[in-house]
mmCIF file of C-alpha atoms in Angstrom:
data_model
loop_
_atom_site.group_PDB
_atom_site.id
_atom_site.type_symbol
_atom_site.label_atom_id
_atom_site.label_comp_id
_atom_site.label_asym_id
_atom_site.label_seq_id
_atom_site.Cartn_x
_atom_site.Cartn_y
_atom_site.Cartn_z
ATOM 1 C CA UNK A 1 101.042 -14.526 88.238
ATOM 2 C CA UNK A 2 100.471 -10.674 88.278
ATOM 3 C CA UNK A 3 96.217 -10.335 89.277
ATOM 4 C CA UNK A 4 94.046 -7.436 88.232
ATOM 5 C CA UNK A 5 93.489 -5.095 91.057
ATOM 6 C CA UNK A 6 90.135 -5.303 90.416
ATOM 7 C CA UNK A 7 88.462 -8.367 92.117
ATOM 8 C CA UNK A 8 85.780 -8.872 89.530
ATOM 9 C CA UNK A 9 88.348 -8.132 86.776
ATOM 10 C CA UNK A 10 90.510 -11.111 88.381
ATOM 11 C CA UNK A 11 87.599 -13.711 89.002
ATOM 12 C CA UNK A 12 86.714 -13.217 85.193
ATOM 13 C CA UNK A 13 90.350 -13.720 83.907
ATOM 14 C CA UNK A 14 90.497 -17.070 86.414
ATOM 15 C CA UNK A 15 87.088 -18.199 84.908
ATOM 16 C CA UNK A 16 88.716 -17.775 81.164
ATOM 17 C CA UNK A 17 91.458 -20.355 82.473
ATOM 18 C CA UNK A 18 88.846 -23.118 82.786
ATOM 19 C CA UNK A 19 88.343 -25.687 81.004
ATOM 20 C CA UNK A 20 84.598 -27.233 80.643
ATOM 21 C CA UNK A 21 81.329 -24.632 80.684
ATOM 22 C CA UNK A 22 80.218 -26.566 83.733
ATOM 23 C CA UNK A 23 82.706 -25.697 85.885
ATOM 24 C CA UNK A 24 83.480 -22.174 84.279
ATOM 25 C CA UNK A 25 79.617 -21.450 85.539
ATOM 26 C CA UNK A 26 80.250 -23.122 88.652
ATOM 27 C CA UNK A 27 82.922 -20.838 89.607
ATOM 28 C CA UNK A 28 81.715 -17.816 88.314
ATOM 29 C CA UNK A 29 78.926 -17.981 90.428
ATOM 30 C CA UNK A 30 80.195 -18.520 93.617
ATOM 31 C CA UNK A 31 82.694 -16.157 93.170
ATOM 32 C CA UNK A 32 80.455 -13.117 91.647
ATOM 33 C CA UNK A 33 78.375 -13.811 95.099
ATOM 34 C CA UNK A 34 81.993 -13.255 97.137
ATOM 35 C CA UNK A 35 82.311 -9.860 95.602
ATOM 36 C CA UNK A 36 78.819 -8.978 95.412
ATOM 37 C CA UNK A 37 78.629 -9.759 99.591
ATOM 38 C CA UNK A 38 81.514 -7.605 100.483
ATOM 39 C CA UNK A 39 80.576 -4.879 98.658
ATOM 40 C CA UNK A 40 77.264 -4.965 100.201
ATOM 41 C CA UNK A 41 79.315 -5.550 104.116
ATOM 42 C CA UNK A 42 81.358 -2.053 102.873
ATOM 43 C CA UNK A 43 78.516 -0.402 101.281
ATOM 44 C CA UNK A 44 80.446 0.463 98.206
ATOM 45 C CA UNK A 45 80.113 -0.791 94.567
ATOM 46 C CA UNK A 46 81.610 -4.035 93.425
ATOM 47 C CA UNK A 47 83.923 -2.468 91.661
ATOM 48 C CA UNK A 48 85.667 -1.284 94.553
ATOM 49 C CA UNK A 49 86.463 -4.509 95.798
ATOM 50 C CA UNK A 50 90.048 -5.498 95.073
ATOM 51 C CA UNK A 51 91.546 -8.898 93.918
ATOM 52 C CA UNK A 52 93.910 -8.583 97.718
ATOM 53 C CA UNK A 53 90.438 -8.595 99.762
ATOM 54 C CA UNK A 54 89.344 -11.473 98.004
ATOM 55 C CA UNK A 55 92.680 -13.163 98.706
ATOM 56 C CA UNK A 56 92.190 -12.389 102.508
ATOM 57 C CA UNK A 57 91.737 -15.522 104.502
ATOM 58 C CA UNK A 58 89.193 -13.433 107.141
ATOM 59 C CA UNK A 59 87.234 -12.319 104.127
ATOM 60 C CA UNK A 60 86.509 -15.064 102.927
ATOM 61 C CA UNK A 61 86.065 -16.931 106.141
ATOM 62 C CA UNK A 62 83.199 -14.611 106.781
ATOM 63 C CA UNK A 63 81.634 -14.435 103.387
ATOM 64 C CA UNK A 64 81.477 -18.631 104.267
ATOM 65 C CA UNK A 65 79.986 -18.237 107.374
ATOM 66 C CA UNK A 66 77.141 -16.077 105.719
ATOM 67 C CA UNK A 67 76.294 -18.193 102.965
ATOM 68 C CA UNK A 68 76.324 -21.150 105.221
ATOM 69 C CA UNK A 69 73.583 -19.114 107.399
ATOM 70 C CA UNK A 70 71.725 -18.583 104.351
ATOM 71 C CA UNK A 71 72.427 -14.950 104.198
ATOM 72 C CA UNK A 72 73.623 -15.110 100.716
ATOM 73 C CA UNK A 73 71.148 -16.412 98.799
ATOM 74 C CA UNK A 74 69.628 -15.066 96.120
ATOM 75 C CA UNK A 75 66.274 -16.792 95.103
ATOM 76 C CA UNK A 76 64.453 -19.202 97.687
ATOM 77 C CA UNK A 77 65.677 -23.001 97.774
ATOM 78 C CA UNK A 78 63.924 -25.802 98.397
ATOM 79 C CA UNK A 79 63.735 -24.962 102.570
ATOM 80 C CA UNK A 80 62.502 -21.505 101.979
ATOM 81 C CA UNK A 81 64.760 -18.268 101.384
ATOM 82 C CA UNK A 82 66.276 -18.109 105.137
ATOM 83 C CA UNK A 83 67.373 -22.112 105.333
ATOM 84 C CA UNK A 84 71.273 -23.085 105.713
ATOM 85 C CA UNK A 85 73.297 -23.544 102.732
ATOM 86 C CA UNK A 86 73.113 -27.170 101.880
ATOM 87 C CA UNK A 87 76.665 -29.095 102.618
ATOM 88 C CA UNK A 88 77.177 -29.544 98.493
ATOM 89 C CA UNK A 89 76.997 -26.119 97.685
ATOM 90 C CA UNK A 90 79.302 -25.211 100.483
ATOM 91 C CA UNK A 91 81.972 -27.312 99.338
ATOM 92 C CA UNK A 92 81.442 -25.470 96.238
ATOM 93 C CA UNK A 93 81.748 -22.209 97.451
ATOM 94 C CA UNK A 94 85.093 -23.027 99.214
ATOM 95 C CA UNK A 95 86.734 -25.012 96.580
ATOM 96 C CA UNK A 96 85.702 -22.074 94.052
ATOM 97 C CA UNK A 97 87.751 -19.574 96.704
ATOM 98 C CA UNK A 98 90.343 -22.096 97.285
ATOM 99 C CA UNK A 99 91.252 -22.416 93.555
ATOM 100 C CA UNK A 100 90.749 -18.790 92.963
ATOM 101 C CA UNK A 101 93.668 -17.815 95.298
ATOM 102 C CA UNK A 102 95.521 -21.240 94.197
ATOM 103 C CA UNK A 103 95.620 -19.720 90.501
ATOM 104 C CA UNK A 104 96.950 -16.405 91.576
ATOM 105 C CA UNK A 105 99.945 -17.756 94.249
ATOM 106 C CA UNK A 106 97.807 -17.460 97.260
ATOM 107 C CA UNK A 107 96.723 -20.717 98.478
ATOM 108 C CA UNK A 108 93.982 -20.435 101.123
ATOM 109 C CA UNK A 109 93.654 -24.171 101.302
ATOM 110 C CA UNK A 110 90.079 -23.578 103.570
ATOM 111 C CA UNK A 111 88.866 -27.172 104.683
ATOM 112 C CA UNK A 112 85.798 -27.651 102.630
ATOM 113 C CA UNK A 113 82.548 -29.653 104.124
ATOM 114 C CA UNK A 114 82.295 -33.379 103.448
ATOM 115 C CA UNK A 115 79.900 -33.472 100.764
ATOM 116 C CA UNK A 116 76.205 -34.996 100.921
ATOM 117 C CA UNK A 117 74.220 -37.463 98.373
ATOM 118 C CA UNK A 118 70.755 -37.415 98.324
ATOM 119 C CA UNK A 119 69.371 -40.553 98.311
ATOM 120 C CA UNK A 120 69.334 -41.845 94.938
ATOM 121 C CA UNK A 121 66.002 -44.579 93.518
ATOM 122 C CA UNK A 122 66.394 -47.893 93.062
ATOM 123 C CA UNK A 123 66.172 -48.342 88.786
ATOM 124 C CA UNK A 124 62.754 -50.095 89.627
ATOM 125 C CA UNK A 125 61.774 -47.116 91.724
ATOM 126 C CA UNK A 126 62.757 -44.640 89.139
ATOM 127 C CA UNK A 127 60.893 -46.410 86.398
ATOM 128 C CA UNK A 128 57.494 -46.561 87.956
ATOM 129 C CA UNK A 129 58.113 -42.417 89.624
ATOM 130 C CA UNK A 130 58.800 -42.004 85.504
ATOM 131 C CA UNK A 131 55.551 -43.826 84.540
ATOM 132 C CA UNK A 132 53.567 -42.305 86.941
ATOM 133 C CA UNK A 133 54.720 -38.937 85.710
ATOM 134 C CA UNK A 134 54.607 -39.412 82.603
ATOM 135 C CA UNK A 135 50.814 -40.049 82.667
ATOM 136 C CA UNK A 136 49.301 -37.226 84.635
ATOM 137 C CA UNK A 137 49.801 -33.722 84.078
ATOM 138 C CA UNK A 138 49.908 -32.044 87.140
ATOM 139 C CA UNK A 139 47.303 -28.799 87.462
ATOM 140 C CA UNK A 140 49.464 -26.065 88.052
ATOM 141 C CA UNK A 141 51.681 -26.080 85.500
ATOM 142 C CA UNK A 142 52.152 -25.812 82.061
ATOM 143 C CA UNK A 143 51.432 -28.835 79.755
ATOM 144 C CA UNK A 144 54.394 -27.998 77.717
ATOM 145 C CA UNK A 145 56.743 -27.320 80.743
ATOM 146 C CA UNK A 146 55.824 -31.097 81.968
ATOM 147 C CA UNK A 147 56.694 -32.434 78.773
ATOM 148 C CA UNK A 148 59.781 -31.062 78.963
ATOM 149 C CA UNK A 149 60.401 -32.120 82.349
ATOM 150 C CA UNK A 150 59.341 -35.576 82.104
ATOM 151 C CA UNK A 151 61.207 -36.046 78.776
ATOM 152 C CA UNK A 152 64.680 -34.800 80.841
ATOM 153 C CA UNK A 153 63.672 -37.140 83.897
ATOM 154 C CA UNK A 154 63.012 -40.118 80.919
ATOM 155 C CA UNK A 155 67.049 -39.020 79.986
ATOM 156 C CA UNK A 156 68.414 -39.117 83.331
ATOM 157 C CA UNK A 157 66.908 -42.682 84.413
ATOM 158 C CA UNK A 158 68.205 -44.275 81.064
ATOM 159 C CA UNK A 159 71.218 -43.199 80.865
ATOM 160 C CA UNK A 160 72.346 -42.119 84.267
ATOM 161 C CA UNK A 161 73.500 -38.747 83.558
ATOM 162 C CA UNK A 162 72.281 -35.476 85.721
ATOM 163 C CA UNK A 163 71.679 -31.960 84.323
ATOM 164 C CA UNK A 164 75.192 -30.873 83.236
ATOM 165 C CA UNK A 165 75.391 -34.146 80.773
ATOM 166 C CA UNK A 166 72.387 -33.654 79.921
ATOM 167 C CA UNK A 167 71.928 -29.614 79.752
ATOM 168 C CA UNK A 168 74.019 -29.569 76.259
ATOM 169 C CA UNK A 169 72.075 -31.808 74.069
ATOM 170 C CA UNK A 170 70.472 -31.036 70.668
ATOM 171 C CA UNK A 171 68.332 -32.886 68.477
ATOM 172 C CA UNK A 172 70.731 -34.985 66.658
ATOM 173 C CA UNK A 173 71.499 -36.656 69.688
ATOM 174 C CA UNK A 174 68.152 -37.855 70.104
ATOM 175 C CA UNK A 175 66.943 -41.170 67.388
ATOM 176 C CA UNK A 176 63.987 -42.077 68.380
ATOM 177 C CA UNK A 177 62.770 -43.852 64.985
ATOM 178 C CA UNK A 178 65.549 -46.344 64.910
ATOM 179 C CA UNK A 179 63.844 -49.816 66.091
ATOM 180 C CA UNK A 180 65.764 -49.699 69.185
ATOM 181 C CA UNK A 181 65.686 -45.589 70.140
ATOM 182 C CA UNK A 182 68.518 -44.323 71.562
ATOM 183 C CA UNK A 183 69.988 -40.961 72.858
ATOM 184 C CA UNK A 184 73.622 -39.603 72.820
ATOM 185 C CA UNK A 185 74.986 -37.698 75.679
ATOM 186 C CA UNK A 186 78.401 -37.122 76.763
ATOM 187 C CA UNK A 187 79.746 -38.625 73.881
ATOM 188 C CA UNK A 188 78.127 -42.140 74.519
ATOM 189 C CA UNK A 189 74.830 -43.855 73.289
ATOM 190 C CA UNK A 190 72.132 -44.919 75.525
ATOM 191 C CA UNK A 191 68.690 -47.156 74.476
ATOM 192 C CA UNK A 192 65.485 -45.916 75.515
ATOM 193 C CA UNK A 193 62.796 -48.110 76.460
ATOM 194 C CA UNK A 194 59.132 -47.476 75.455
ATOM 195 C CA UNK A 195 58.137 -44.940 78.341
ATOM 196 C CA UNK A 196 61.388 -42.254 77.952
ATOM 197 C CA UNK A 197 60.945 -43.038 74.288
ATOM 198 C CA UNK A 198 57.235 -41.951 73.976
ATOM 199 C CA UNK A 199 57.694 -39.353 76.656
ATOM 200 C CA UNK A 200 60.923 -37.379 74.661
ATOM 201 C CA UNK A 201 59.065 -38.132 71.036
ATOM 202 C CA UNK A 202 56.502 -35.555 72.517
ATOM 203 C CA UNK A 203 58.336 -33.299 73.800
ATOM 204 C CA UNK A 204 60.529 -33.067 70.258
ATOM 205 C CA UNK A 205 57.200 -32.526 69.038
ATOM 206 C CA UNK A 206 56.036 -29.868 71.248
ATOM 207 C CA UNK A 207 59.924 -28.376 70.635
ATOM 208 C CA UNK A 208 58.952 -28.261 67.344
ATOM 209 C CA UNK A 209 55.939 -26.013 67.795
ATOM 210 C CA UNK A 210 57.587 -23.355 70.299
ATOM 211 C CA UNK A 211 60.315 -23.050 67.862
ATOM 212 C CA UNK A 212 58.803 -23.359 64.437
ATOM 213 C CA UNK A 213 58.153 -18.754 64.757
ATOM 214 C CA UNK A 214 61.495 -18.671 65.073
ATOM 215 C CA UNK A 215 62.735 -19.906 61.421
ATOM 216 C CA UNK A 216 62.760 -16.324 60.450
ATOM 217 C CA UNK A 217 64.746 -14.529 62.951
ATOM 218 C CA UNK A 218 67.037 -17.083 62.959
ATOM 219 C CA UNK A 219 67.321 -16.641 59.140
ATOM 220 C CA UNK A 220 66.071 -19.608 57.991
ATOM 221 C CA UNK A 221 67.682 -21.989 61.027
ATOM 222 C CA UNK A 222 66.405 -23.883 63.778
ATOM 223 C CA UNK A 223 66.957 -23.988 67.496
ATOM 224 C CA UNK A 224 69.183 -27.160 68.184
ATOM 225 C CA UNK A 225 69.408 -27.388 71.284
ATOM 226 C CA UNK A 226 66.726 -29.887 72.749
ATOM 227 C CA UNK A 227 65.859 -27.702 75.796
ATOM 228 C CA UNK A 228 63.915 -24.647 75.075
ATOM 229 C CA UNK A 229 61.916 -22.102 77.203
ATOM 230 C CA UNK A 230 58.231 -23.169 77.200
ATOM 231 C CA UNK A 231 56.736 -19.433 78.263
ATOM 232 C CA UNK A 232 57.708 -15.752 77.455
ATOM 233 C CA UNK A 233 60.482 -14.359 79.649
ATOM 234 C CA UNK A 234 60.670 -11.217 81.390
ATOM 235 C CA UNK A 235 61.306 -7.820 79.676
ATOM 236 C CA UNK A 236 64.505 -6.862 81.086
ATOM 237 C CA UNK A 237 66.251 -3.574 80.706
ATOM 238 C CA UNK A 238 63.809 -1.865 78.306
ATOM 239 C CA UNK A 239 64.277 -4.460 75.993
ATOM 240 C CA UNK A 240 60.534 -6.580 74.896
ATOM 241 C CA UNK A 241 59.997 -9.725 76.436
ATOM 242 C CA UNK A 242 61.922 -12.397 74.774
ATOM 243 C CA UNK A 243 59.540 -14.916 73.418
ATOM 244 C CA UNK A 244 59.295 -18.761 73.869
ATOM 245 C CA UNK A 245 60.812 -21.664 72.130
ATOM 246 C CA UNK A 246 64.501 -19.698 72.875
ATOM 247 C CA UNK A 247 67.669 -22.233 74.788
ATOM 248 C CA UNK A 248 66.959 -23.071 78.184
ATOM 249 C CA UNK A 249 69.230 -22.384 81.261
ATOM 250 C CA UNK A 250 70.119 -24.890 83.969
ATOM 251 C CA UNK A 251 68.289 -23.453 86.369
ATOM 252 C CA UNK A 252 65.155 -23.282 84.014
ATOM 253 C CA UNK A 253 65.072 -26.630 83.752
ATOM 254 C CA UNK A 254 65.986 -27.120 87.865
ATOM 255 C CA UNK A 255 63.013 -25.030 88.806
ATOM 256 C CA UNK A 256 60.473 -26.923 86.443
ATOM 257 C CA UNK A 257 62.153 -30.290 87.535
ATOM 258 C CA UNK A 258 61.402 -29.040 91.111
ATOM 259 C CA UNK A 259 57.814 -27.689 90.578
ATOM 260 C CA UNK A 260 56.527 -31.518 88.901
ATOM 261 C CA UNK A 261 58.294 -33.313 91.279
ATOM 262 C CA UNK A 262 56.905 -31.334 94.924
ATOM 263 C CA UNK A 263 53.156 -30.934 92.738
ATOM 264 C CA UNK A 264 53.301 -34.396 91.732
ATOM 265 C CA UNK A 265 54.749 -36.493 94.406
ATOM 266 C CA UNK A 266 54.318 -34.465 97.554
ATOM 267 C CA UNK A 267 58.082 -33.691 97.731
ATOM 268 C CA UNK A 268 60.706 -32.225 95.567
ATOM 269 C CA UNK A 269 63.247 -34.857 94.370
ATOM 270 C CA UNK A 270 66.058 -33.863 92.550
ATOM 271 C CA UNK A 271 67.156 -34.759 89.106
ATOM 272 C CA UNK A 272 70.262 -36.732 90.201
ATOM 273 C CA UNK A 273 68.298 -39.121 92.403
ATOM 274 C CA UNK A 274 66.529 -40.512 89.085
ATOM 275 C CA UNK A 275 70.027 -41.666 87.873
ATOM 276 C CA UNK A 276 70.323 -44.387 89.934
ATOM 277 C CA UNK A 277 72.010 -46.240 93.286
ATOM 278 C CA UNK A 278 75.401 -45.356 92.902
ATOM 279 C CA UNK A 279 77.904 -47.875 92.863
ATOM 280 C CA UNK A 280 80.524 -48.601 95.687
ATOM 281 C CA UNK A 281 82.902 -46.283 93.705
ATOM 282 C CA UNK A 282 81.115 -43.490 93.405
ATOM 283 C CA UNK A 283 80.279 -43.610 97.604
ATOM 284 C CA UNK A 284 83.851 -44.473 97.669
ATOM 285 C CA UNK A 285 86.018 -42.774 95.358
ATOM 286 C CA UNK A 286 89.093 -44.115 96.905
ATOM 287 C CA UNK A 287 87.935 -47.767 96.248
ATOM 288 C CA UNK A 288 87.986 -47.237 92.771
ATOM 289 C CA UNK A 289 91.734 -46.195 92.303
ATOM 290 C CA UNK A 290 94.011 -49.420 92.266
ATOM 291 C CA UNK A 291 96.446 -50.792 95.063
ATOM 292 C CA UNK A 292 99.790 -49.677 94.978
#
């Protein structure tokens, strides 16, 4: 396949190729942060940087070695803004560089880090964290950004799913006056027990408030999507401050999720360690593909 010249111009068309938003993000990212670090090691703009240095094995050797130093990142983590790359996001970076030249006919094939799991909660363990968090707002922090956050938690330890299951749901997935309450994601349905069930019922009702202003901008609509913005953003660009009640991003929801967990428990957790032990498969991914 013939690239772009352009490096940028290339990573875009690759990301158009993809299939699910997840990864399309995924991919994107890492690979915006390739171009945007050598442009910054040449001192020219990222325009300048051409599809064939992207494709060069030192390149992007070196651009790997940065971010696993830390030197790439953009916004602090949860070691502070100089800390290594965590092993996860490495394997990211260098399977988002690896398919990258795969899709244009230059296979780098780097060897990527073996991945790392954070320890995941027993299903008792998650329950009573839930509980516990569910009860006390934390000082610090918004009342309505804890609702949030405790109604996503409430989602992840009933049905098992992280943040990019869960990211995409609206309110139709959500019935919460059926006698056993339930919530769709990924296709599936999940019951809720009393706690996630009381904890999401006020959150839809505190959804309801940040986006009820909205009904006329939106010509008469309403904001589906169950996770919304819970404070004014930024102006940006000239442009006024967009107001709350608006879709949430991923790493909205990541920072909140980070903020109740380290305020309220003494340490951040992350979302994915509510979902459960995994299974022998999922350690294992070898074990679950049949014999033969």
């Amino acid at each position: 396949m013939t690239a772009p010249s352009r490096g940028s111009a290339a990573v875009e068309r690759f990301v158009g190729t993809l299939r699910t938003e997840a990864t399309r993000r995924q991919r994107r990212t890492y690979l915006d942060e390739y171009v945007a670090w050598l442009a910054e090691q040449r001192q020219c703009g990222t325009g300048q940087v051409t599809t064939e240095d992207l494709l060069d094995e030192q390149n992007a050797l070196a651009w790997l070695a940065a971010a696993r130093r830390g030197l790439t990142r953009r916004r602090p983590g949860l070691h502070g803004p100089t800390a290594p790359a965590a092993a996860n996001s490495m394997a990211a970076r260098t399977s988002s560089v690896n398919t990258f030249s795969r899709h244009y006919g230059r296979p780098l094939e780097l060897p990527p880090p073996p991945p790392e799991f954070a320890d995941r909660l027993t299903p008792t363990e998650a329950h009573r964290t839930l509980r516990l968090l569910a009860g006390h707002h934390p000082a610090g922090m918004l009342e309505t950004t804890w609702e949030r956050s405790v109604a996503l938690i409430a989602l992840a330890v009933c049905t098992g799913h992280g943040i990019t299951a869960l990211h995409p749901m609206r309110l139709p997935d959500l019935e919460l006056e059926r006698s056993l309450p339930r919530a769709r994601v990924a296709g599936d349905w999940y019951p809720l027990d009393t706690v996630s069930r009381d904890a999401l019922a006020r959150w839809r009702t505190t959804h309801q408030a940040l986006t009820a202003g909205h009904l006329k901008v939106l010509k008469g609509g309403r904001v589906e999507e169950l996770w919304v913005t819970t404070a004014p953003g930024r102006p940006r660009g000239g442009r006024p401050a967009p107001p709350a009640g608006l879709p949430a991003a991923v790493r909205t929801l990541e920072a909140a999720h980070r903020k109740l967990t380290a305020t309220a428990l003494g340490t951040p957790l992350l979302l994915e360690q509510f979902c459960g032990a995994r299974t022998e498969e999922e350690a294992d991914p070898a074990a679950a593909r049949p014999a033969g």
